[in-house]
Short mmCIF file of C-alpha atoms in Angstrom, two decimals:
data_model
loop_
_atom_site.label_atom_id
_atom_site.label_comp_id
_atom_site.label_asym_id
_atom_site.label_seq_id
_atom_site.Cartn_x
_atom_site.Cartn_y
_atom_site.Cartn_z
CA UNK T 387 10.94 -54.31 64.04
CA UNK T 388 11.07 -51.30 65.71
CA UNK T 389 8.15 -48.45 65.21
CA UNK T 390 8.76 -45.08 65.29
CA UNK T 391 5.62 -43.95 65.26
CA UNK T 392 1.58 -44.93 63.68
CA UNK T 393 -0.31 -42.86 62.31
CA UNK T 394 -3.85 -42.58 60.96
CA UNK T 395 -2.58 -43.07 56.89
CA UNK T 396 1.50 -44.50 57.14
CA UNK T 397 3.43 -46.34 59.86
CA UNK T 398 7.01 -45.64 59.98
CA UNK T 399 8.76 -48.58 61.63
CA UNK T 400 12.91 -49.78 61.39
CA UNK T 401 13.42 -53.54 60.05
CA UNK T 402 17.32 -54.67 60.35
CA UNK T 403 19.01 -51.68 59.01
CA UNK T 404 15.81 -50.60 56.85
CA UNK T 405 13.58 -47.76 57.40
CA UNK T 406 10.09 -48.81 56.07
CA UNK T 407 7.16 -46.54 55.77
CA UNK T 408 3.70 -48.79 54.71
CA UNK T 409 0.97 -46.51 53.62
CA UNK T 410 -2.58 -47.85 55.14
CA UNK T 411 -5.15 -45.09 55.03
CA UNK T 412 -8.23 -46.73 55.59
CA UNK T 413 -10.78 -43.69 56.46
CA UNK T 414 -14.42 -44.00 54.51
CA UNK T 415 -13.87 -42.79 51.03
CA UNK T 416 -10.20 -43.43 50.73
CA UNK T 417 -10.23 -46.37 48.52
CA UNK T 418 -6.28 -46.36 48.67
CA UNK T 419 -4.36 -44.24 50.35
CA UNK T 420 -5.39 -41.03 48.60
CA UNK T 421 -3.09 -38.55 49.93
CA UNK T 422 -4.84 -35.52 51.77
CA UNK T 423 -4.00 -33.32 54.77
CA UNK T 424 -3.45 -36.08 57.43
CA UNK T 425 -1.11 -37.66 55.09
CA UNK T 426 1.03 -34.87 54.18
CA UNK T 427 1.44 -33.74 57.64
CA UNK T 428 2.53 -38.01 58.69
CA UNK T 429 4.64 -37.80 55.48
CA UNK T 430 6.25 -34.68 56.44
CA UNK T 431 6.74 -36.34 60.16
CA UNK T 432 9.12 -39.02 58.03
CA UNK T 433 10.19 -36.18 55.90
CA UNK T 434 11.52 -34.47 59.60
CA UNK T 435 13.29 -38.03 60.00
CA UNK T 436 14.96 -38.76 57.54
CA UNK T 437 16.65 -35.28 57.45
CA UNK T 438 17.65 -36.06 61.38
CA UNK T 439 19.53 -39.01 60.13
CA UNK T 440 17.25 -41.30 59.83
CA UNK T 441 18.27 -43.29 62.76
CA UNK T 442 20.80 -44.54 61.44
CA UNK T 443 18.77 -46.44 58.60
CA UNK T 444 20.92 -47.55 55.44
CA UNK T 445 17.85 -47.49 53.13
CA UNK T 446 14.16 -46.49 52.98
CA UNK T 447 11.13 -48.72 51.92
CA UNK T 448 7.59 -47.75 50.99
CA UNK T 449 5.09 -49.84 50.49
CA UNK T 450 1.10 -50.23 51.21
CA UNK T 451 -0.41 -52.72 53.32
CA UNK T 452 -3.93 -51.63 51.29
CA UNK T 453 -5.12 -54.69 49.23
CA UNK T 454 -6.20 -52.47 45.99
CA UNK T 455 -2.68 -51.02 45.60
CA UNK T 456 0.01 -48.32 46.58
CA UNK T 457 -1.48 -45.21 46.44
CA UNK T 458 -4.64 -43.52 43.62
CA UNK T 459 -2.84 -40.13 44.87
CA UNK T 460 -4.10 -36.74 45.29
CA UNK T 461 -7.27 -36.98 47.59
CA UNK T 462 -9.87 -35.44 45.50
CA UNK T 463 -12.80 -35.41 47.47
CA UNK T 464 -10.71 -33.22 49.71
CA UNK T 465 -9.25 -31.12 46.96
CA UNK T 466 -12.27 -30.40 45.93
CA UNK T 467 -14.49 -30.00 48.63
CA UNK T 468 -11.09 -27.18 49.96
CA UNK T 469 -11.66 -25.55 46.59
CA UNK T 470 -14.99 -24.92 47.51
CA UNK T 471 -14.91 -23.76 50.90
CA UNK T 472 -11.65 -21.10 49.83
CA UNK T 473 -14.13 -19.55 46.98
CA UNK T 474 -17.10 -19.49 49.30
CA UNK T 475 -14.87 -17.67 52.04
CA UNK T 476 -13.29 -15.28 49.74
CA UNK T 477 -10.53 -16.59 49.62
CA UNK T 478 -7.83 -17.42 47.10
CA UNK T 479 -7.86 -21.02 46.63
CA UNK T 480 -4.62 -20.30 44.50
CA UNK T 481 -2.91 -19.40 47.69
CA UNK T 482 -4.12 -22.30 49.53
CA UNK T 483 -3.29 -24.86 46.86
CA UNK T 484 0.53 -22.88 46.20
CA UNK T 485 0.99 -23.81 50.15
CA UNK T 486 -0.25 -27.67 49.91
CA UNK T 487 2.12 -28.24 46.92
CA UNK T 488 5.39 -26.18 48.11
CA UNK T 489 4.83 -28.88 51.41
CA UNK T 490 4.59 -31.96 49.38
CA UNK T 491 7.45 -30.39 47.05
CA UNK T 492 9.40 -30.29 50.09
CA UNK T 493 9.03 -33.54 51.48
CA UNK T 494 9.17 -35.34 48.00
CA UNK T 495 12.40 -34.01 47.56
CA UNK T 496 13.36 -34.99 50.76
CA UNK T 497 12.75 -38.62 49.98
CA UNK T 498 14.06 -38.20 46.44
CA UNK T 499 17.59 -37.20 47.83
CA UNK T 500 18.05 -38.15 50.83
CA UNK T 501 21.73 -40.04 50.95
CA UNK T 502 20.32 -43.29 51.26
CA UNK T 503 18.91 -46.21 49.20
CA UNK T 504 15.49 -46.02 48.40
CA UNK T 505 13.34 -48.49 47.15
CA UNK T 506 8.92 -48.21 45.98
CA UNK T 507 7.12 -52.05 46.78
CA UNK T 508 4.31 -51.39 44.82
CA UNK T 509 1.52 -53.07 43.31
CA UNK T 510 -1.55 -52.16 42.43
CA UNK T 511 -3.25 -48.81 41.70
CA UNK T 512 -0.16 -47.00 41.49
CA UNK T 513 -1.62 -43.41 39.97
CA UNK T 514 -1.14 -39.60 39.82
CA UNK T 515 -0.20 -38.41 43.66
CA UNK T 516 1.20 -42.65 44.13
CA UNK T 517 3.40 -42.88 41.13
CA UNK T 518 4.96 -39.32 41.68
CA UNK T 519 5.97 -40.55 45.49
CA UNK T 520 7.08 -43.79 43.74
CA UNK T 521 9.17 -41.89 41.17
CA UNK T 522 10.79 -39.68 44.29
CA UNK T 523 12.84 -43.74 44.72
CA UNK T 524 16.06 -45.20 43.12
CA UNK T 525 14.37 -48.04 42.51
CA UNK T 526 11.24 -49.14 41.93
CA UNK T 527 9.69 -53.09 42.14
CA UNK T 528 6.04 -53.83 41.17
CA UNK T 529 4.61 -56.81 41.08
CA UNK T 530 2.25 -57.91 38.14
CA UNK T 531 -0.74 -56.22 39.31
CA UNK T 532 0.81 -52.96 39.13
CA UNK T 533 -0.69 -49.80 37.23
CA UNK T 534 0.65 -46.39 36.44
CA UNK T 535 -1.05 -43.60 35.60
CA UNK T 536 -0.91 -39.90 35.53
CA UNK T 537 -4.77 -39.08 34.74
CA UNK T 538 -4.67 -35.22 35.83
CA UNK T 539 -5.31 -33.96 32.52
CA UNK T 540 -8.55 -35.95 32.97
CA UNK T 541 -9.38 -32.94 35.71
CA UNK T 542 -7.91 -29.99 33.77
CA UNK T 543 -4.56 -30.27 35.31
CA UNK T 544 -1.03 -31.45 34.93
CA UNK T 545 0.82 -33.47 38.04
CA UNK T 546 1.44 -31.51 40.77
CA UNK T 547 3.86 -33.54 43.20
CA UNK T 548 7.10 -33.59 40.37
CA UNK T 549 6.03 -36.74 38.52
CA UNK T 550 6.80 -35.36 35.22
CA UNK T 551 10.29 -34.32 35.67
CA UNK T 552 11.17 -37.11 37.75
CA UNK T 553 9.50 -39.52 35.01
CA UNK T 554 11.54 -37.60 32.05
CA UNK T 555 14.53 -38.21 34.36
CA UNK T 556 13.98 -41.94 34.02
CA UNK T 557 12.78 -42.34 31.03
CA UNK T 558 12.59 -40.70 27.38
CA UNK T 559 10.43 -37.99 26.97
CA UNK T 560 8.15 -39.37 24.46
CA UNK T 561 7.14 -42.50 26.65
CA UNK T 562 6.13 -38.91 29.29
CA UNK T 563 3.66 -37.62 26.93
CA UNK T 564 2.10 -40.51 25.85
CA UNK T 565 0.81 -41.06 29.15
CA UNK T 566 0.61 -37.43 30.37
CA UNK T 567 -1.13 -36.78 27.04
CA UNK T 568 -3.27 -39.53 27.16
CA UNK T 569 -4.08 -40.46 30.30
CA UNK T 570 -4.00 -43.99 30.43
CA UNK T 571 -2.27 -46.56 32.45
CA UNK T 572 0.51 -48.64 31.86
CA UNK T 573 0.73 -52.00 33.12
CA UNK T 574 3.87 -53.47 35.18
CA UNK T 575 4.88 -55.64 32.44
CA UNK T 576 5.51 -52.42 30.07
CA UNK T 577 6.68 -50.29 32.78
CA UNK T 578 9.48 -52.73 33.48
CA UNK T 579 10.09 -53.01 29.64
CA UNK T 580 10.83 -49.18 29.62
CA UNK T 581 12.90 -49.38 32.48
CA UNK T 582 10.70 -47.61 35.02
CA UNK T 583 10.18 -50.51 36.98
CA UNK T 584 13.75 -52.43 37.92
CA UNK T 585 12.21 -55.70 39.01
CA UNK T 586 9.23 -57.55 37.69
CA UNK T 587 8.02 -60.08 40.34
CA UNK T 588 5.35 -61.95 41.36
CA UNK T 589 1.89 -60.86 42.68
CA UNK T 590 2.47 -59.97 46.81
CA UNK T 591 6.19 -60.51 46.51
CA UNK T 592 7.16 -57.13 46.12
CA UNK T 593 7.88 -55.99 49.93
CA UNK T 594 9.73 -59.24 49.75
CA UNK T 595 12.02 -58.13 47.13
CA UNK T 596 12.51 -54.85 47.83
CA UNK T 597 13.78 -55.56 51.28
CA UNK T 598 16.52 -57.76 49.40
CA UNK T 599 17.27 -54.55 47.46
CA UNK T 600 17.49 -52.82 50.66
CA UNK T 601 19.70 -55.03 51.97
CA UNK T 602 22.35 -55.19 49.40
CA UNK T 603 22.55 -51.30 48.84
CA UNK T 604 22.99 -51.58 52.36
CA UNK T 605 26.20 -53.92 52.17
CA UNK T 606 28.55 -50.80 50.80
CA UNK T 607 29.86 -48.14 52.53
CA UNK T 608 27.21 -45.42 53.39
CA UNK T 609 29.55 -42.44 52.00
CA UNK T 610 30.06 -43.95 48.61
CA UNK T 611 26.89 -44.75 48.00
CA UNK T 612 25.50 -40.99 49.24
CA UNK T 613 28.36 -40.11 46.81
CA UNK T 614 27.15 -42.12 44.06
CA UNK T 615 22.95 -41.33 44.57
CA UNK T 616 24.13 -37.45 44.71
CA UNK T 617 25.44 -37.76 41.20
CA UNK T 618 23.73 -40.29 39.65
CA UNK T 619 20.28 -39.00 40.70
CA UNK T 620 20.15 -34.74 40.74
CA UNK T 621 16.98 -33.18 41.33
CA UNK T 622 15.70 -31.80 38.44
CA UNK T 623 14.88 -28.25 40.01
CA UNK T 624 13.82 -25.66 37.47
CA UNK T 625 11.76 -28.48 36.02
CA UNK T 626 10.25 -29.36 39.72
CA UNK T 627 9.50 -25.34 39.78
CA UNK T 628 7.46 -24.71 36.38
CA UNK T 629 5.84 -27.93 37.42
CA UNK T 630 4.05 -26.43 40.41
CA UNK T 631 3.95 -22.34 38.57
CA UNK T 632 1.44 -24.29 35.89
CA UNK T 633 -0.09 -26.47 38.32
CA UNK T 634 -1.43 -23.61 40.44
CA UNK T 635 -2.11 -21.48 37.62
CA UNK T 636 -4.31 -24.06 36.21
CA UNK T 637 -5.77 -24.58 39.48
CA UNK T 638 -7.87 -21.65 39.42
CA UNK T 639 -9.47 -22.80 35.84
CA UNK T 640 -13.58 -23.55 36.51
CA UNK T 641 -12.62 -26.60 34.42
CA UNK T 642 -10.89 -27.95 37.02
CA UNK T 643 -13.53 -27.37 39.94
CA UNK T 644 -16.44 -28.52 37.17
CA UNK T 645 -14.22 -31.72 36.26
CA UNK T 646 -13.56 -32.33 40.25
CA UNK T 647 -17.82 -31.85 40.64
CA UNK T 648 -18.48 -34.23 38.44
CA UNK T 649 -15.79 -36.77 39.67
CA UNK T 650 -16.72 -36.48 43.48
CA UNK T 651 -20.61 -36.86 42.86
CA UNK T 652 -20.80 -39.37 40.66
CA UNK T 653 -21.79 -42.86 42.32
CA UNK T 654 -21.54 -44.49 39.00
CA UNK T 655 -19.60 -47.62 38.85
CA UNK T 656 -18.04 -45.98 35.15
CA UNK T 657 -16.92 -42.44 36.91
CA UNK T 658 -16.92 -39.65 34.92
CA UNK T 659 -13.66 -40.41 32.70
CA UNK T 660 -12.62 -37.94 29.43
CA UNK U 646 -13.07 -68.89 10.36
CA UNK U 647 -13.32 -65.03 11.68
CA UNK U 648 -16.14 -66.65 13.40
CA UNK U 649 -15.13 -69.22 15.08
CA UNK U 650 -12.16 -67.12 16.44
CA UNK U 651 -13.78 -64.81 17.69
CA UNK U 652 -15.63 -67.29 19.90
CA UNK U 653 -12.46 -69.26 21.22
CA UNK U 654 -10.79 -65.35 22.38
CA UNK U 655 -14.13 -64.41 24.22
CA UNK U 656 -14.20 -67.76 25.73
CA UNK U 657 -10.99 -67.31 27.05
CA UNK U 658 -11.73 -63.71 28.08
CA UNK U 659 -14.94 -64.63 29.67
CA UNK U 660 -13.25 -67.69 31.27
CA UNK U 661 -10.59 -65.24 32.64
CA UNK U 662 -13.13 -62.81 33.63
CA UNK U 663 -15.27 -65.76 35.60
CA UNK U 664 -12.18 -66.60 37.59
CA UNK U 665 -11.12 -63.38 38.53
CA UNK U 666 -14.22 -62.60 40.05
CA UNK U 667 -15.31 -66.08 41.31
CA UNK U 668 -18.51 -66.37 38.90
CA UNK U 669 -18.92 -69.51 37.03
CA UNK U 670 -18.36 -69.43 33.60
CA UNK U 671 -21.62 -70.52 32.28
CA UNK U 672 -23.16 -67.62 33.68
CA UNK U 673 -21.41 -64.98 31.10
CA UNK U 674 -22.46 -64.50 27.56
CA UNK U 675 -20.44 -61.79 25.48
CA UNK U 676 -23.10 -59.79 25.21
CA UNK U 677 -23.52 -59.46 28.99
CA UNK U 678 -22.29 -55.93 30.27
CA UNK U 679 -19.08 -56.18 32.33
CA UNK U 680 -19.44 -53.87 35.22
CA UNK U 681 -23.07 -55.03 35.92
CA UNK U 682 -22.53 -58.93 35.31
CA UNK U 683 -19.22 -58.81 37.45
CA UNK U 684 -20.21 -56.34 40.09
CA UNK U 685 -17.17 -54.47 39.85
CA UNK U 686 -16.22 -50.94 40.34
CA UNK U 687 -13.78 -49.01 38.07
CA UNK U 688 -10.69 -49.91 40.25
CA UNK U 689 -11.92 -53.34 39.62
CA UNK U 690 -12.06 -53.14 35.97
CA UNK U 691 -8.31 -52.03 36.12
CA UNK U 692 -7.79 -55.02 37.72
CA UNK U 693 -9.49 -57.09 34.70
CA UNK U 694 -7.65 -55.24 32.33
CA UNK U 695 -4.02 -55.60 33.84
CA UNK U 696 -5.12 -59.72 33.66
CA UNK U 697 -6.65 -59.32 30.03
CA UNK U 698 -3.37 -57.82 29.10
CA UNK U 699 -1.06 -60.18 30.78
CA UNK U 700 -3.40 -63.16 29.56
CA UNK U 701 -3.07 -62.27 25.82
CA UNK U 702 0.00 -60.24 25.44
CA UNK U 703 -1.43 -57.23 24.38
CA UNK U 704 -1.96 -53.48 26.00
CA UNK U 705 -5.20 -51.59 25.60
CA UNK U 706 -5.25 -48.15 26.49
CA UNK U 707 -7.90 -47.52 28.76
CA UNK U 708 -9.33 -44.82 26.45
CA UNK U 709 -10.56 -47.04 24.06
CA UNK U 710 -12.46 -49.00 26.71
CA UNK U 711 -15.04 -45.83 27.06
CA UNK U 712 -17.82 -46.79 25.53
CA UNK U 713 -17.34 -50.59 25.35
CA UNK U 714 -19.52 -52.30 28.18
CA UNK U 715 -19.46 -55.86 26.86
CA UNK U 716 -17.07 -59.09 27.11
CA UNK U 717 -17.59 -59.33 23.28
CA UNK U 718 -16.05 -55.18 22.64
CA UNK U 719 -13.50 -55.75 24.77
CA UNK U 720 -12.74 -59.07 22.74
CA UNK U 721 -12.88 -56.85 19.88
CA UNK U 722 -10.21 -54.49 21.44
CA UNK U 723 -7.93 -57.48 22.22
CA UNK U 724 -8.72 -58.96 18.53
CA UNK U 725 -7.79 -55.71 16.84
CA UNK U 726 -4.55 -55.33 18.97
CA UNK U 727 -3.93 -59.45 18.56
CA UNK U 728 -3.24 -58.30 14.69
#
């Protein structure tokens, strides 16, 4: 193994001819790898990598070394506490929430095309901000502990990071707004039934697995397969665009900053949960 | 016969509960409240449904958990989905 660099929330590291990035946030309050400023800016230091080649990588793993799971996304305490401080200063927290979502915009569609195989180890709490960065992957292998969720509309909002088109690009629409609609979580078992999840294994063996995928996709020639991703795999752009128009519109909504209240001061053991 | 039933699927769902969270089984009753008998957090209770669900071959939304604190609701929610 060969690191290319640590940092407070991800390592980025080369095994054989596999680039792997393992979340590990472990700051107070981040339960599992919520995804805040330090994040972004480590994500967009892989981001920065893989559009320099990658060094030479033939596929890219993510997975999290965090016992509860892959990622519970979007940092809210951070979210909200930013909210707060932009209205307080005068300033347009619609600006400042446009800028945070064109950056992770940019770097998820870096990982979603760059030419090379890429594969989501996850297990776990696998929700909102965590399952869009696992949707940005060809494939995707969960072991049985696995849960997916998008629960924005829980906070007054819709996914910001391109889950929903991405999701809709996997699967049928319908299966989309059941859980966008809803809100609830989908077990590995059902995800793998509706073909969002390609392999099904056993609790732990994920990272296991997914550097076998890794490997094979590796085994072809590297054009082909760029040639193959490219077209088998476009970003869905418009769709990526309205996403983020109605996320920050509905940013600015005092449902959204009274739903984030609620959720970052509660010390209940049953959180505040429409 | 509904009865009886409904004892053997809480049994199993408390004895499924117990082992997930290293309690001994003896020490749940259905009525007993889940989060404060277990001593687990919401992430937690994710955790206890994903095994509920893989244990009985059934999926419960988690919006119909609101509400429910017991073993013996939830065994309702599995019942009800069990057909």
């Amino acid at each position: 193994m060969t690191t290319v660099f640590t940092g407070e929330t991800l390592t980025l590291a080369h095994v054989g001819s596999t680039l792997e990035v393992t979340l590990h946030r472990s700051v107070p309050g981040a339960a599992c790898n919520e995804i805040g400023e330090q994040s972004l800016v480590e994500l967009e230091r892989v981001a920065a990598y893989l559009r320099e080649g990658a060094g030479g990588a033939r596929a890219l793993l993510f997975s999290s070394s965090v016992p509860r799971g892959f990622c519970a996304g979007a940092d809210l305490r951070a979210l909200y506490y930013g909210l707060v401080a932009k209205r307080d200063a005068g300033d347009s927290p619609e600006v400042a929430v446009r800028a945070f979502i064109d950056r992770i915009h940019a770097v998820f569609d870096t990982f979603d095309a760059v030419p090379i195989t890429t594969i989501a180890a996850v297990h776990g709490v696998v929700f909102g901000g965590g399952f869009e960065l696992a949707l940005t992957c060809d494939v995707i292998v969960a072991d049985k502990t696995a849960r997916f969720c998008f629960p924005e509309l829980r906070l007054g909002l819709v996914p910001g990071f391109g889950g929903i088109p991405r999701l809709a690009r996997d699967v049928g629409n319908g299966v989309v707004r059941d859980l966008l609609f809803t809100g609830r979580s989908l077990n590995a078992q059902r995800a793998h039934a509706l073909g969002l999840v390609s392999q099904l294994v056993a609790q732990g063996e994920a990272p296991f697995v997914a550097r076998k995928v890794a490997e094979q996709a590796a085994r072809f020639d590297p054009e082909t397969s760029a040639a193959a991703k490219a077209f088998a795999k476009p970003l869905p752009t418009e769709w990526l665009a309205r996403e983020k128009d109605t996320f920050c519109r509905l940013f600015t909504s005092p449902v959204v900053e009274a739903a984030l209240r609620k959720f970052v001061t509660s010390t209940d053991a049953r959180p505040y949960l429409p | 016969m509904t009865q009886t039933q409904t004892s053997e699927l809480e049994t199993r769902l408390l004895t499924l509960a117990a082992h997930r969270f290293g309690k001994s089984v003896a020490s749940l009753q259905p009525s007993d409240d889940v989060f404060e008998k277990l001593g687990i957090d919401s992430m937690q209770a994710m955790e206890l449904l994903t095994e509920i669900e893989g244990a009985f071959g059934v999926e419960i939304p988690d919006y119909e958990l609101q509400g429910v604190t017991t073993f013996a609701g939830i065994a309702a929610l599995v019942r009800r989905r069990l057909g």
